[in-house]
XYZ file of C-alpha atoms in Angstrom:
769
model
C 46.645 59.621 7.380
C 46.996 56.029 8.554
C 43.474 56.009 9.996
C 41.593 54.504 7.008
C 44.218 51.831 6.436
C 44.172 50.780 10.080
C 40.367 50.665 10.072
C 40.364 48.517 6.925
C 42.919 46.145 8.430
C 40.841 45.837 11.563
C 37.711 45.061 9.538
C 39.612 42.460 7.527
C 40.907 40.871 10.721
C 37.392 40.740 12.150
C 36.103 39.084 8.988
C 38.917 36.503 8.989
C 38.386 35.712 12.665
C 34.674 35.149 11.959
C 35.449 32.933 8.958
C 38.298 31.015 10.646
C 36.059 28.104 11.849
C 34.668 27.700 8.314
C 38.022 27.876 6.498
C 38.676 24.065 6.576
C 35.225 23.445 5.123
C 35.708 26.008 2.336
C 39.152 24.665 1.493
C 37.831 21.080 1.418
C 34.949 22.004 -0.897
C 37.205 23.900 -3.298
C 39.771 21.102 -3.355
C 37.094 18.475 -3.941
C 35.528 20.414 -6.809
C 38.948 20.886 -8.421
C 39.824 17.181 -8.209
C 36.441 16.128 -9.577
C 36.857 18.474 -12.573
C 40.338 17.129 -13.237
C 39.136 13.516 -12.980
C 36.227 14.229 -15.318
C 38.582 15.715 -17.935
C 40.960 12.739 -17.650
C 38.097 10.234 -17.954
C 36.727 12.095 -20.965
C 40.109 12.098 -22.670
C 40.681 8.415 -21.970
C 37.251 7.563 -23.332
C 37.935 9.464 -26.555
C 41.255 7.693 -26.984
C 39.640 4.297 -26.350
C 36.922 4.963 -28.894
C 39.373 6.176 -31.563
C 42.187 3.730 -31.006
C 42.102 0.578 -33.132
C 42.571 -2.836 -31.672
C 40.662 -5.583 -29.893
C 38.081 -4.645 -27.302
C 39.260 -4.538 -23.712
C 38.270 -7.357 -21.387
C 35.740 -6.527 -18.684
C 37.034 -5.850 -15.222
C 37.058 -8.743 -12.800
C 33.780 -9.030 -10.960
C 31.827 -6.950 -13.474
C 29.020 -8.277 -15.633
C 30.241 -9.493 -19.078
C 29.096 -7.343 -21.989
C 29.120 -7.648 -25.749
C 31.256 -5.450 -27.996
C 28.368 -3.031 -28.579
C 27.966 -2.489 -24.830
C 24.915 -4.746 -24.510
C 24.879 -7.498 -21.871
C 25.681 -11.032 -22.922
C 22.578 -13.260 -23.251
C 21.823 -14.965 -19.961
C 22.693 -11.936 -17.829
C 19.747 -9.673 -18.660
C 17.911 -10.625 -15.481
C 20.751 -9.406 -13.284
C 21.154 -5.856 -14.588
C 19.002 -2.926 -13.487
C 16.606 -1.636 -16.114
C 14.686 1.638 -16.244
C 11.300 1.189 -17.882
C 10.193 4.538 -19.386
C 6.608 5.577 -18.856
C 4.712 6.605 -21.965
C 1.027 7.245 -22.250
C -0.663 7.555 -25.615
C -2.954 10.622 -25.442
C -5.206 9.141 -28.143
C -6.104 6.115 -26.040
C -8.402 6.206 -23.004
C -6.734 6.116 -19.613
C -6.714 2.699 -18.001
C -6.088 2.271 -14.295
C -2.913 0.321 -13.521
C -3.565 -2.796 -11.438
C -0.954 -3.121 -8.707
C 0.173 -6.537 -7.588
C -0.774 -7.989 -4.237
C 2.779 -8.174 -2.887
C 5.748 -5.908 -3.532
C 8.012 -8.873 -4.301
C 5.688 -9.809 -7.175
C 5.876 -6.312 -8.612
C 9.669 -6.211 -8.332
C 10.023 -9.683 -9.825
C 11.592 -11.418 -6.822
C 11.834 -15.207 -6.944
C 11.342 -17.684 -4.128
C 14.364 -19.783 -3.282
C 13.450 -23.472 -3.568
C 10.668 -25.659 -4.979
C 10.571 -29.388 -4.176
C 8.844 -32.058 -6.281
C 8.359 -35.580 -4.908
C 7.616 -38.408 -7.330
C 5.327 -41.060 -5.856
C 3.289 -44.015 -7.045
C 0.149 -45.966 -6.277
C 1.978 -48.452 -4.034
C 3.785 -45.837 -1.938
C 1.399 -42.861 -1.858
C -0.146 -43.749 1.511
C 3.080 -45.045 3.055
C 6.405 -43.537 2.013
C 4.911 -40.315 0.639
C 3.084 -39.756 3.928
C 6.339 -40.384 5.803
C 8.133 -37.793 3.652
C 5.329 -35.327 4.326
C 5.551 -35.839 8.106
C 9.335 -35.652 8.345
C 10.701 -32.988 5.999
C 7.778 -31.340 4.188
C 7.343 -28.569 6.777
C 11.004 -27.575 6.365
C 10.647 -26.736 2.663
C 8.879 -23.541 1.561
C 6.917 -25.314 -1.203
C 6.537 -29.058 -1.795
C 4.250 -30.912 -4.225
C 3.707 -34.599 -4.868
C 3.399 -35.939 -8.435
C 1.837 -39.265 -9.373
C 0.542 -41.038 -12.433
C -2.666 -42.148 -10.739
C -5.995 -40.938 -12.025
C -8.379 -39.415 -9.417
C -6.193 -40.567 -6.518
C -7.390 -40.025 -2.952
C -5.105 -37.422 -1.411
C -3.859 -38.050 2.151
C -4.498 -35.276 4.631
C -2.088 -32.356 4.525
C -0.590 -33.139 1.098
C -0.856 -31.341 -2.246
C -0.991 -33.954 -5.014
C -0.801 -33.502 -8.793
C -2.184 -36.528 -10.684
C -1.203 -36.820 -14.357
C -3.299 -39.897 -15.181
C -0.506 -42.031 -16.687
C 1.699 -44.311 -14.592
C 4.459 -44.800 -17.176
C 7.673 -43.530 -15.515
C 8.952 -41.578 -18.541
C 5.557 -39.983 -19.134
C 5.303 -39.040 -15.454
C 8.703 -37.330 -15.601
C 7.764 -35.517 -18.821
C 4.460 -34.254 -17.432
C 6.097 -33.274 -14.124
C 8.742 -31.141 -15.829
C 6.086 -29.520 -17.997
C 3.912 -28.786 -14.954
C 6.797 -27.304 -12.965
C 7.778 -25.041 -15.843
C 4.218 -23.902 -16.502
C 3.196 -23.163 -12.894
C 6.439 -22.417 -11.045
C 9.094 -21.684 -13.661
C 8.888 -17.938 -13.146
C 8.546 -18.030 -9.353
C 11.519 -20.078 -8.059
C 15.287 -20.065 -8.538
C 15.931 -23.740 -7.724
C 13.997 -26.963 -8.314
C 14.754 -30.085 -6.307
C 13.414 -33.393 -7.683
C 13.300 -36.432 -5.393
C 11.482 -39.740 -4.967
C 9.364 -40.796 -2.025
C 11.880 -43.551 -1.133
C 14.526 -40.864 -0.523
C 15.263 -39.194 2.774
C 16.582 -35.672 2.206
C 18.028 -33.429 4.902
C 15.879 -30.383 4.287
C 18.078 -27.899 6.135
C 21.188 -29.111 4.312
C 19.480 -28.838 0.923
C 18.328 -25.296 1.716
C 21.835 -24.384 2.850
C 23.234 -25.815 -0.392
C 21.148 -23.585 -2.678
C 22.035 -20.480 -0.674
C 25.717 -21.018 -1.568
C 25.166 -21.476 -5.312
C 24.984 -18.702 -7.887
C 21.660 -18.498 -9.720
C 23.101 -17.244 -13.013
C 24.448 -20.653 -14.079
C 22.898 -23.755 -15.596
C 23.052 -26.257 -12.724
C 22.386 -29.997 -12.907
C 23.619 -31.233 -9.512
C 23.228 -34.635 -7.884
C 24.866 -38.052 -7.638
C 26.555 -38.478 -11.026
C 26.134 -41.926 -12.618
C 27.462 -43.342 -15.900
C 25.141 -44.352 -18.711
C 25.182 -48.034 -19.523
C 27.148 -48.405 -22.753
C 27.312 -44.659 -23.245
C 29.941 -41.958 -23.377
C 32.341 -42.108 -20.482
C 32.289 -38.325 -20.106
C 28.475 -38.058 -19.934
C 26.742 -38.426 -16.576
C 23.154 -38.354 -15.381
C 21.893 -37.620 -11.873
C 20.561 -40.664 -10.043
C 16.881 -40.061 -9.235
C 16.978 -42.062 -6.025
C 19.286 -39.532 -4.390
C 17.506 -36.472 -5.747
C 18.960 -33.763 -7.969
C 18.925 -30.000 -8.233
C 18.016 -27.965 -11.322
C 18.466 -24.237 -11.737
C 15.776 -21.996 -13.183
C 17.895 -21.046 -16.184
C 18.407 -24.719 -17.073
C 14.676 -25.431 -16.746
C 13.810 -22.535 -19.063
C 16.291 -23.754 -21.692
C 15.166 -27.376 -21.369
C 11.429 -26.816 -21.742
C 11.364 -26.239 -25.557
C 13.111 -29.602 -26.081
C 10.942 -31.789 -23.837
C 8.620 -32.835 -26.663
C 11.575 -33.834 -28.826
C 13.091 -35.786 -25.937
C 9.835 -37.649 -25.393
C 9.697 -38.723 -29.045
C 13.376 -39.382 -29.739
C 14.946 -40.713 -26.519
C 14.141 -44.249 -25.429
C 14.896 -45.214 -21.848
C 13.497 -47.335 -19.045
C 14.526 -45.110 -16.157
C 13.089 -41.588 -15.918
C 16.288 -40.139 -14.416
C 18.368 -41.523 -17.305
C 15.830 -40.134 -19.787
C 16.015 -36.662 -18.247
C 19.821 -36.784 -18.069
C 20.108 -37.828 -21.721
C 17.693 -35.043 -22.707
C 19.776 -32.404 -20.888
C 23.038 -33.694 -22.376
C 21.790 -34.037 -25.975
C 20.052 -30.667 -26.262
C 21.919 -28.484 -23.754
C 25.311 -30.185 -23.531
C 25.233 -30.142 -19.712
C 26.225 -33.201 -17.714
C 25.445 -34.025 -14.091
C 28.041 -33.030 -11.511
C 28.409 -33.939 -7.846
C 30.213 -30.759 -6.835
C 29.906 -27.194 -8.004
C 31.309 -23.853 -6.829
C 32.960 -25.552 -3.872
C 29.730 -27.237 -2.742
C 29.479 -31.037 -2.607
C 26.321 -33.076 -3.018
C 26.936 -35.829 -0.458
C 24.831 -38.996 -0.626
C 24.671 -42.290 1.230
C 23.356 -45.610 -0.027
C 21.616 -47.713 2.596
C 22.339 -51.408 2.807
C 19.725 -53.992 3.718
C 18.817 -54.296 7.409
C 20.625 -51.043 8.202
C 20.162 -49.585 11.669
C 20.418 -45.779 11.399
C 21.097 -45.412 15.124
C 24.386 -47.302 14.759
C 25.633 -45.507 11.637
C 28.633 -43.403 12.679
C 30.473 -42.991 9.375
C 31.319 -39.466 8.270
C 29.791 -40.223 4.878
C 26.457 -40.963 6.564
C 26.513 -37.902 8.806
C 27.388 -35.564 5.919
C 24.792 -36.985 3.511
C 22.200 -34.651 1.999
C 20.173 -37.579 0.663
C 19.858 -41.228 1.729
C 18.501 -43.969 -0.544
C 16.784 -46.454 -0.686
C 14.280 -46.170 2.175
C 12.221 -49.354 2.203
C 9.397 -48.525 4.636
C 7.829 -45.782 6.762
C 9.479 -46.922 9.998
C 12.943 -46.634 8.478
C 12.071 -43.121 7.229
C 11.115 -42.035 10.747
C 14.224 -43.617 12.251
C 16.416 -41.813 9.732
C 14.709 -38.535 10.542
C 15.254 -39.091 14.265
C 18.925 -39.927 13.790
C 19.665 -36.980 11.497
C 17.765 -34.661 13.840
C 19.984 -35.865 16.683
C 23.093 -35.293 14.546
C 21.928 -31.800 13.642
C 21.140 -31.037 17.264
C 24.621 -32.143 18.361
C 26.147 -29.889 15.706
C 24.115 -26.944 16.938
C 25.123 -27.546 20.566
C 28.769 -27.828 19.567
C 28.508 -24.612 17.550
C 26.945 -22.872 20.550
C 29.822 -23.989 22.777
C 32.386 -22.768 20.245
C 30.674 -19.391 19.972
C 30.472 -19.069 23.752
C 34.183 -19.792 24.029
C 34.961 -17.143 21.420
C 32.752 -14.631 23.232
C 34.588 -15.294 26.519
C 37.971 -14.853 24.848
C 36.952 -11.608 23.142
C 35.219 -10.176 26.209
C 38.439 -10.399 28.192
C 39.947 -7.870 25.747
C 37.143 -5.322 26.152
C 37.275 -2.423 28.662
C 34.704 -4.157 30.876
C 36.797 -7.324 31.009
C 35.351 -10.602 32.212
C 32.719 -8.688 34.151
C 31.098 -7.814 30.829
C 30.199 -11.428 30.083
C 26.463 -11.999 30.364
C 24.840 -15.157 31.642
C 24.126 -17.305 29.746
C 26.995 -16.439 27.425
C 25.760 -15.071 24.118
C 22.264 -14.149 25.333
C 21.187 -10.581 25.971
C 21.664 -9.193 29.447
C 18.550 -8.845 31.644
C 16.357 -5.834 31.088
C 17.302 -2.860 33.272
C 14.269 -0.779 34.268
C 14.663 2.980 34.157
C 11.854 3.602 36.641
C 9.750 1.646 39.088
C 6.988 1.424 36.498
C 9.207 -0.678 34.207
C 10.129 -3.310 36.810
C 9.193 -6.817 35.617
C 7.531 -8.716 38.428
C 8.230 -12.345 39.292
C 5.407 -14.899 39.448
C 5.556 -17.368 42.337
C 4.547 -21.002 41.781
C 4.811 -24.476 43.237
C 4.351 -27.846 41.595
C 0.588 -27.688 42.213
C -0.425 -24.016 42.291
C 0.230 -20.684 40.637
C 0.014 -17.497 42.675
C -0.365 -15.029 39.778
C -3.598 -16.059 38.134
C -5.000 -14.630 34.901
C -8.381 -13.874 36.502
C -6.784 -11.902 39.353
C -7.439 -14.488 42.067
C -4.566 -14.990 44.562
C -4.192 -18.717 43.958
C -5.178 -21.152 41.212
C -4.313 -24.679 40.183
C -1.333 -25.184 37.897
C -2.602 -26.939 34.760
C -2.225 -27.185 31.024
C 0.776 -25.561 29.345
C 1.908 -23.920 32.587
C 2.110 -27.272 34.386
C 4.010 -28.828 31.479
C 6.390 -25.837 31.467
C 7.154 -26.191 35.196
C 7.675 -29.958 34.910
C 10.058 -29.537 31.984
C 12.068 -26.836 33.756
C 12.493 -28.927 36.923
C 13.547 -31.948 34.871
C 16.029 -29.855 32.902
C 17.500 -28.377 36.101
C 18.156 -31.815 37.626
C 19.621 -33.041 34.342
C 22.045 -30.108 34.156
C 23.143 -30.639 37.778
C 23.879 -34.282 37.069
C 25.825 -33.322 33.962
C 27.997 -30.954 36.030
C 28.666 -33.164 39.067
C 28.666 -36.707 37.707
C 30.243 -39.145 38.414
C 31.065 -37.739 41.856
C 27.443 -36.976 42.745
C 24.079 -38.106 41.485
C 21.054 -35.861 42.149
C 17.396 -36.807 42.295
C 14.490 -34.454 42.970
C 12.588 -34.649 46.231
C 10.453 -31.493 46.072
C 10.201 -28.016 44.614
C 10.362 -25.649 47.565
C 9.910 -22.327 45.728
C 9.597 -21.359 42.094
C 9.765 -17.940 40.441
C 9.462 -17.011 36.801
C 9.154 -13.868 34.706
C 9.171 -13.027 31.020
C 11.973 -10.705 29.967
C 11.217 -9.356 26.457
C 14.932 -8.871 25.746
C 15.987 -12.480 26.371
C 13.110 -14.855 27.185
C 11.561 -16.627 30.173
C 13.668 -16.613 33.344
C 13.285 -19.110 36.208
C 14.633 -19.328 39.742
C 14.042 -22.645 41.524
C 14.673 -23.707 45.104
C 14.972 -27.490 44.874
C 15.100 -30.077 47.646
C 17.470 -32.704 46.247
C 18.894 -36.020 47.337
C 22.614 -36.261 46.503
C 24.171 -39.744 46.304
C 27.929 -40.410 46.123
C 29.705 -43.215 44.269
C 30.050 -45.153 47.509
C 26.294 -45.107 48.111
C 26.135 -42.377 50.740
C 23.225 -39.956 50.320
C 22.201 -36.658 51.796
C 19.259 -34.305 51.360
C 20.144 -30.716 50.541
C 18.516 -27.578 49.157
C 19.977 -25.860 46.133
C 18.944 -22.744 44.200
C 19.300 -22.824 40.402
C 18.611 -20.246 37.704
C 17.487 -21.109 34.192
C 16.640 -19.191 31.030
C 14.428 -20.313 28.179
C 15.785 -17.936 25.488
C 13.753 -16.466 22.698
C 14.318 -18.475 19.544
C 14.162 -17.461 15.915
C 11.095 -15.404 15.095
C 8.673 -17.340 12.922
C 6.304 -15.675 10.476
C 2.962 -17.486 10.598
C 1.352 -17.702 7.141
C -2.027 -15.967 7.094
C -4.715 -15.877 4.402
C -4.830 -12.706 2.359
C -7.508 -10.132 3.264
C -8.300 -6.669 1.903
C -9.640 -3.414 3.277
C -12.570 -3.413 0.828
C -14.752 -5.784 2.861
C -18.086 -4.384 3.995
C -18.459 -4.138 7.767
C -21.897 -4.642 9.311
C -22.101 -2.763 12.619
C -24.501 -4.207 15.193
C -25.471 -1.861 18.058
C -27.551 -3.290 20.943
C -29.516 -0.553 22.797
C -31.317 -0.605 26.122
C -33.269 2.138 27.876
C -30.187 3.020 29.934
C -28.248 3.796 26.729
C -30.570 6.471 25.329
C -28.414 9.381 26.540
C -25.440 8.227 24.451
C -27.142 7.288 21.159
C -26.976 10.792 19.668
C -23.193 11.003 20.064
C -22.752 7.520 18.567
C -24.855 8.344 15.494
C -23.020 11.646 14.991
C -19.626 9.917 15.072
C -20.901 7.173 12.767
C -22.171 9.715 10.238
C -18.999 11.826 10.357
C -16.463 8.967 10.132
C -18.239 6.514 7.830
C -21.123 8.122 5.914
C -19.329 11.360 5.096
C -16.186 9.483 4.043
C -18.204 6.875 2.060
C -16.663 4.027 4.024
C -18.026 0.583 3.192
C -19.894 0.144 6.496
C -23.557 -0.414 7.410
C -25.394 -0.123 10.719
C -28.120 -2.228 12.290
C -29.763 -1.149 15.559
C -31.028 -3.682 18.059
C -33.729 -2.238 20.333
C -33.966 -4.276 23.564
C -37.390 -3.693 25.172
C -38.156 -4.603 28.746
C -41.423 -6.620 28.859
C -43.156 -3.702 30.613
C -42.021 -1.213 27.946
C -42.978 -3.641 25.176
C -46.600 -3.732 26.399
C -46.828 0.081 26.287
C -45.100 0.513 22.911
C -48.424 1.469 21.302
C -48.865 4.422 23.670
C -45.267 5.347 24.594
C -42.281 4.047 22.602
C -39.116 4.479 24.658
C -37.038 4.318 21.469
C -39.122 6.837 19.529
C -36.401 9.478 19.806
C -33.773 7.117 18.417
C -36.024 6.190 15.510
C -36.497 9.880 14.754
C -32.700 10.366 14.666
C -32.393 7.448 12.267
C -35.053 8.988 10.033
C -33.121 12.267 9.920
C -29.946 10.433 8.919
C -31.750 8.590 6.128
C -33.107 11.907 4.833
C -29.641 13.485 4.916
C -28.025 10.488 3.165
C -30.479 9.331 0.507
C -28.616 6.107 -0.322
C -28.287 4.959 3.313
C -30.731 2.689 5.133
C -30.355 1.955 8.844
C -32.603 -0.983 9.778
C -33.554 -1.871 13.330
C -34.678 -5.033 15.084
C -36.903 -5.035 18.187
C -36.368 -7.655 20.909
C -38.343 -8.208 24.132
C -36.332 -9.708 27.010
C -35.463 -9.169 30.673
C -31.977 -10.634 30.329
C -30.146 -9.154 27.293
C -27.814 -12.095 26.684
C -25.217 -11.226 24.069
C -25.435 -14.693 22.495
C -29.241 -14.666 22.225
C -29.173 -11.212 20.637
C -26.506 -12.298 18.170
C -28.579 -15.353 17.235
C -31.376 -13.045 16.062
C -29.044 -10.810 14.053
C -27.165 -13.738 12.508
C -30.308 -15.226 10.948
C -31.111 -11.959 9.161
C -27.756 -11.561 7.373
C -25.819 -13.598 4.764
C -23.194 -16.073 5.905
C -20.321 -14.002 4.472
C -21.192 -10.906 6.541
C -18.406 -9.339 8.580
C -19.969 -8.261 11.892
C -18.636 -5.589 14.213
C -20.459 -5.944 17.496
C -20.240 -2.430 18.972
C -21.336 -0.645 22.127
C -23.114 2.704 22.359
C -20.086 4.371 24.007
C -17.755 3.474 21.110
C -16.424 6.221 18.844
C -16.391 4.695 15.354
C -13.568 5.737 13.007
C -12.128 4.524 9.725
C -8.792 3.569 11.275
C -10.357 0.949 13.510
C -12.749 -0.349 10.833
C -9.782 -1.070 8.573
C -8.056 -2.976 11.368
C -11.290 -4.860 11.979
C -11.238 -5.938 8.333
C -7.553 -6.884 8.347
C -7.547 -8.743 11.676
C -10.670 -10.811 10.970
C -10.147 -13.733 8.589
C -12.935 -16.088 7.595
C -12.476 -19.640 8.878
C -9.187 -18.586 10.489
C -9.323 -15.747 13.038
C -11.724 -13.537 15.025
C -10.792 -10.180 16.557
C -11.734 -8.974 20.055
C -10.229 -5.488 20.519
C -9.466 -4.035 23.934
C -10.860 -0.512 23.758
C -9.350 2.553 25.423
C -11.591 3.783 28.262
C -11.343 7.404 29.372
C -11.258 8.101 33.111
C -13.895 10.043 34.984
C -13.099 13.711 34.171
C -14.515 14.836 37.542
C -11.758 12.872 39.330
C -8.952 13.385 36.820
C -9.240 17.097 36.078
C -11.370 18.296 39.050
C -12.846 21.229 37.133
C -9.727 22.031 35.089
C -9.599 22.047 31.298
C -9.600 18.491 29.931
C -6.778 17.208 27.786
C -9.153 16.052 25.022
C -10.326 19.643 24.514
C -6.820 20.656 23.427
C -5.839 17.666 21.309
C -7.448 14.449 20.165
C -4.708 11.996 21.031
C -3.725 13.004 24.576
C -6.343 11.409 26.795
C -6.270 10.115 30.350
C -7.561 6.566 30.579
C -6.683 2.888 30.349
C -7.309 -0.172 28.172
C -10.316 -1.982 29.610
C -9.366 -5.659 29.586
C -12.541 -6.669 31.429
C -14.843 -5.719 28.565
C -15.653 -8.088 25.703
C -18.493 -6.004 24.265
C -16.699 -5.235 20.966
C -15.964 -8.042 18.535
C -15.245 -8.559 14.817
C -16.141 -11.917 13.261
C -17.727 -13.466 10.191
C -21.268 -14.769 10.315
C -20.209 -18.165 8.940
C -17.701 -18.641 11.763
C -20.297 -17.666 14.363
C -22.879 -20.058 12.911
C -20.370 -22.937 12.955
C -19.415 -22.313 16.598
C -23.064 -21.776 17.554
C -24.017 -25.143 16.071
C -21.414 -26.885 18.241
C -22.679 -24.973 21.278
C -26.268 -26.048 20.604
C -25.221 -29.695 20.436
C -23.434 -29.315 23.779
C -26.098 -27.551 25.849
C -29.032 -29.621 24.457
C -31.734 -26.895 24.477
C -30.755 -25.550 27.909
C -31.177 -21.905 26.967
C -30.486 -20.692 30.493
C -26.814 -21.521 29.881
C -26.679 -18.768 27.255
C -27.334 -16.123 29.914
C -23.902 -16.819 31.411
C -22.004 -16.585 28.099
C -20.754 -13.914 25.743
C -19.771 -14.193 22.087
C -16.149 -14.427 23.222
C -16.951 -17.591 25.214
C -18.665 -19.153 22.190
C -15.582 -18.742 20.003
C -13.209 -19.695 22.817
C -14.825 -23.032 23.669
C -16.613 -24.084 20.488
C -14.394 -23.049 17.572
C -10.904 -23.946 16.446
C -10.222 -20.393 15.250
C -7.494 -18.034 16.391
C -8.808 -15.525 18.947
C -6.876 -12.321 18.426
C -7.149 -10.174 21.572
C -5.142 -6.957 21.396
C -5.243 -3.373 22.630
C -6.835 -1.026 20.117
C -5.863 2.663 20.450
C -8.252 3.606 17.648
C -11.258 2.390 19.621
C -11.953 5.028 22.293
C -14.887 5.247 24.700
C -16.018 8.224 26.738
C -16.373 7.684 30.458
C -19.730 6.521 31.740
C -20.913 4.592 34.776
C -22.474 1.527 33.229
C -25.440 -0.248 34.725
C -24.573 -3.864 35.495
C -27.512 -6.245 35.081
C -27.738 -8.516 38.172
C -29.797 -11.027 36.175
C -26.704 -12.024 34.182
C -24.280 -14.646 35.448
C -22.027 -13.937 38.400
C -18.921 -13.845 36.195
C -20.408 -11.344 33.713
C -21.698 -9.158 36.543
C -18.274 -9.279 38.230
C -16.579 -8.205 34.965
C -18.942 -5.254 34.642
C -18.310 -4.107 38.222
C -14.524 -4.363 37.810
C -14.722 -2.390 34.568
C -16.623 0.403 36.345
C -14.211 0.490 39.279
C -10.992 0.496 37.232
C -12.452 3.086 34.863
C -12.843 5.731 37.592
C -9.276 7.060 37.584
C -5.653 6.072 37.996
C -4.104 5.418 41.404
C -2.460 8.829 41.530
C -5.717 10.587 40.672
C -7.647 8.577 43.282
C -4.974 9.299 45.883
C -5.134 13.017 45.115
C -8.940 12.976 45.389
C -8.757 11.228 48.759
C -6.101 13.655 49.948
C -8.217 16.657 48.990
C -11.263 15.089 50.649
C -9.321 14.528 53.892
C -8.023 18.093 53.773
C -11.572 19.401 53.342
C -12.873 17.255 56.198
C -10.052 18.318 58.531
C -10.802 21.991 57.996
């Protein structure tokens, strides 16, 4: 009779034992839901009481945005609250495509940080203004020069706005109008200075990062008006002043009234009076805990001897009488800033040492140099970073693969600087007891560690001299690191993916077996997808074949394939150009194609083994910039399947992205460039070779851009550019260097070392049996 009860208890126990691990989770969920319901009911009741209870409105919580009694934000704070813009489309109106902005920060309404305006004149445009441009202009994100000259000649590297009236008040009025019209909605802060002012750019940028943008700011060196109110102040123009965007927007409607009603001789006084009269804001020298430090230069001042704290802390120095003084000030303040940075580095290193002693690793966990990433630890032998050996005259790891080459250019300057720095650091450590001087570099090693920078190990032969005049020659090994600095974003012109690409395909008789596959890939990846790309074929006839073209055309089959493509795609035309030559020089062929296309054509110089796809064509468009950059991709070359797979199923038959091969760095056959850039470089080449056309046989398009253009040559691996394996025929009539490149490309494209070793092993096994 107790059987059913016992069975039920056992089942219940089994269920509880199964649910025991989940019981804390279930209890937590139930408790959380209960508390949230209770909190919601309390909040609802409190809200009802607050709405019904009479009395003054409650003050906003500290740190929250101020709001009006109706719950709307106070004027002046609308820009800092999130807004949801509802989407509504009128069904009675035709649909219009929405134009997206070029950059996401434009669409989201982000503002740049700082705009700088420099007021200059006819007498100082080519002197002080040029000095300002050479010293601090590259530190500011945007800097413009304003002058009253009409049709002034602009010095190189400067952006000048000429208003056509040299009256100081009129120049200030027009400058403020121009800033509001063109930059009022793009920047948060506006810094106005004169060209006889030296401003510490980094200090000014640091100042605006510590100020809140939701206030009306008029910050500078506060000066009293002559015969005016003692409480009113204007910012002295000689020391520069800072205006916030909100103040500029409020000031703009009153500028016309200020111009007509306020009389003043000085433009800074006129602007200060305008701000005070219409906005009630006076100039201040400190705001939100930030001080605007200035320093007034006396006559015949020597900046190198100025050691006052007021001078070292100054954001702006005035007056600067000539260009030489401007450069001397810049040198002195750069030295002061550099000393501050070095002192900050030492303080941080000391803090790191103190904190590392408290870690589990102890002092052994401190890296060298302190504060810089530890050296890269390879996980396999394939990740080991090799060291390059060098002396003061030669490098033993040459770019062209030769065992020894002369140390020159940037590499020689790098080695000289490192040796000099090593001796300087030794003297800093051992002086005054010892004084070192370099005799010779015995051995030098360097490698680039991507986690920390360039590492050096030097064996130096030094002469050590004591204070008493005794000297001795000794050898000492030193290690140095040139750490990676702050990453810099290089500004690039804007390009789009809508540019038409003109493919140029040179063909010889040896390439006929691969043309069909090229045309099929071109049709599938560009014509079927309606990509904005065209194709031009370049038939290269041998003189013997050119004489027999009337009877037997070696390219007749290719022309028939082109005709079939034009029938299949009615709106597509594939032109061809016939050339007769024994030496198919890439430059000579490109000269013919260049003359038959407009100057704004974007060329993609392809090879018959290339598999064209939309992914690469888009990168060709984005990486090629007219009058700025050309793109030479390093294609991916598949290995010989007979050596890699030895009759087994190939990897490319199973999937399209797992392929056995390598990036062929010896090939420069593919290139993306604009016709205008090629024509400019080709003109310089023609002036250099003076009608010696035989020189062109030893050059490629890459050499033309490398030696005869000032453009950026972007050379990078391109995984979207894949070539099937083929044993290319190297033309012995080309130059020795081009022939050598072709042979190396064929040899390295056979297979990897492991595949070659396996093939040799199998061959030896077969021969032994």
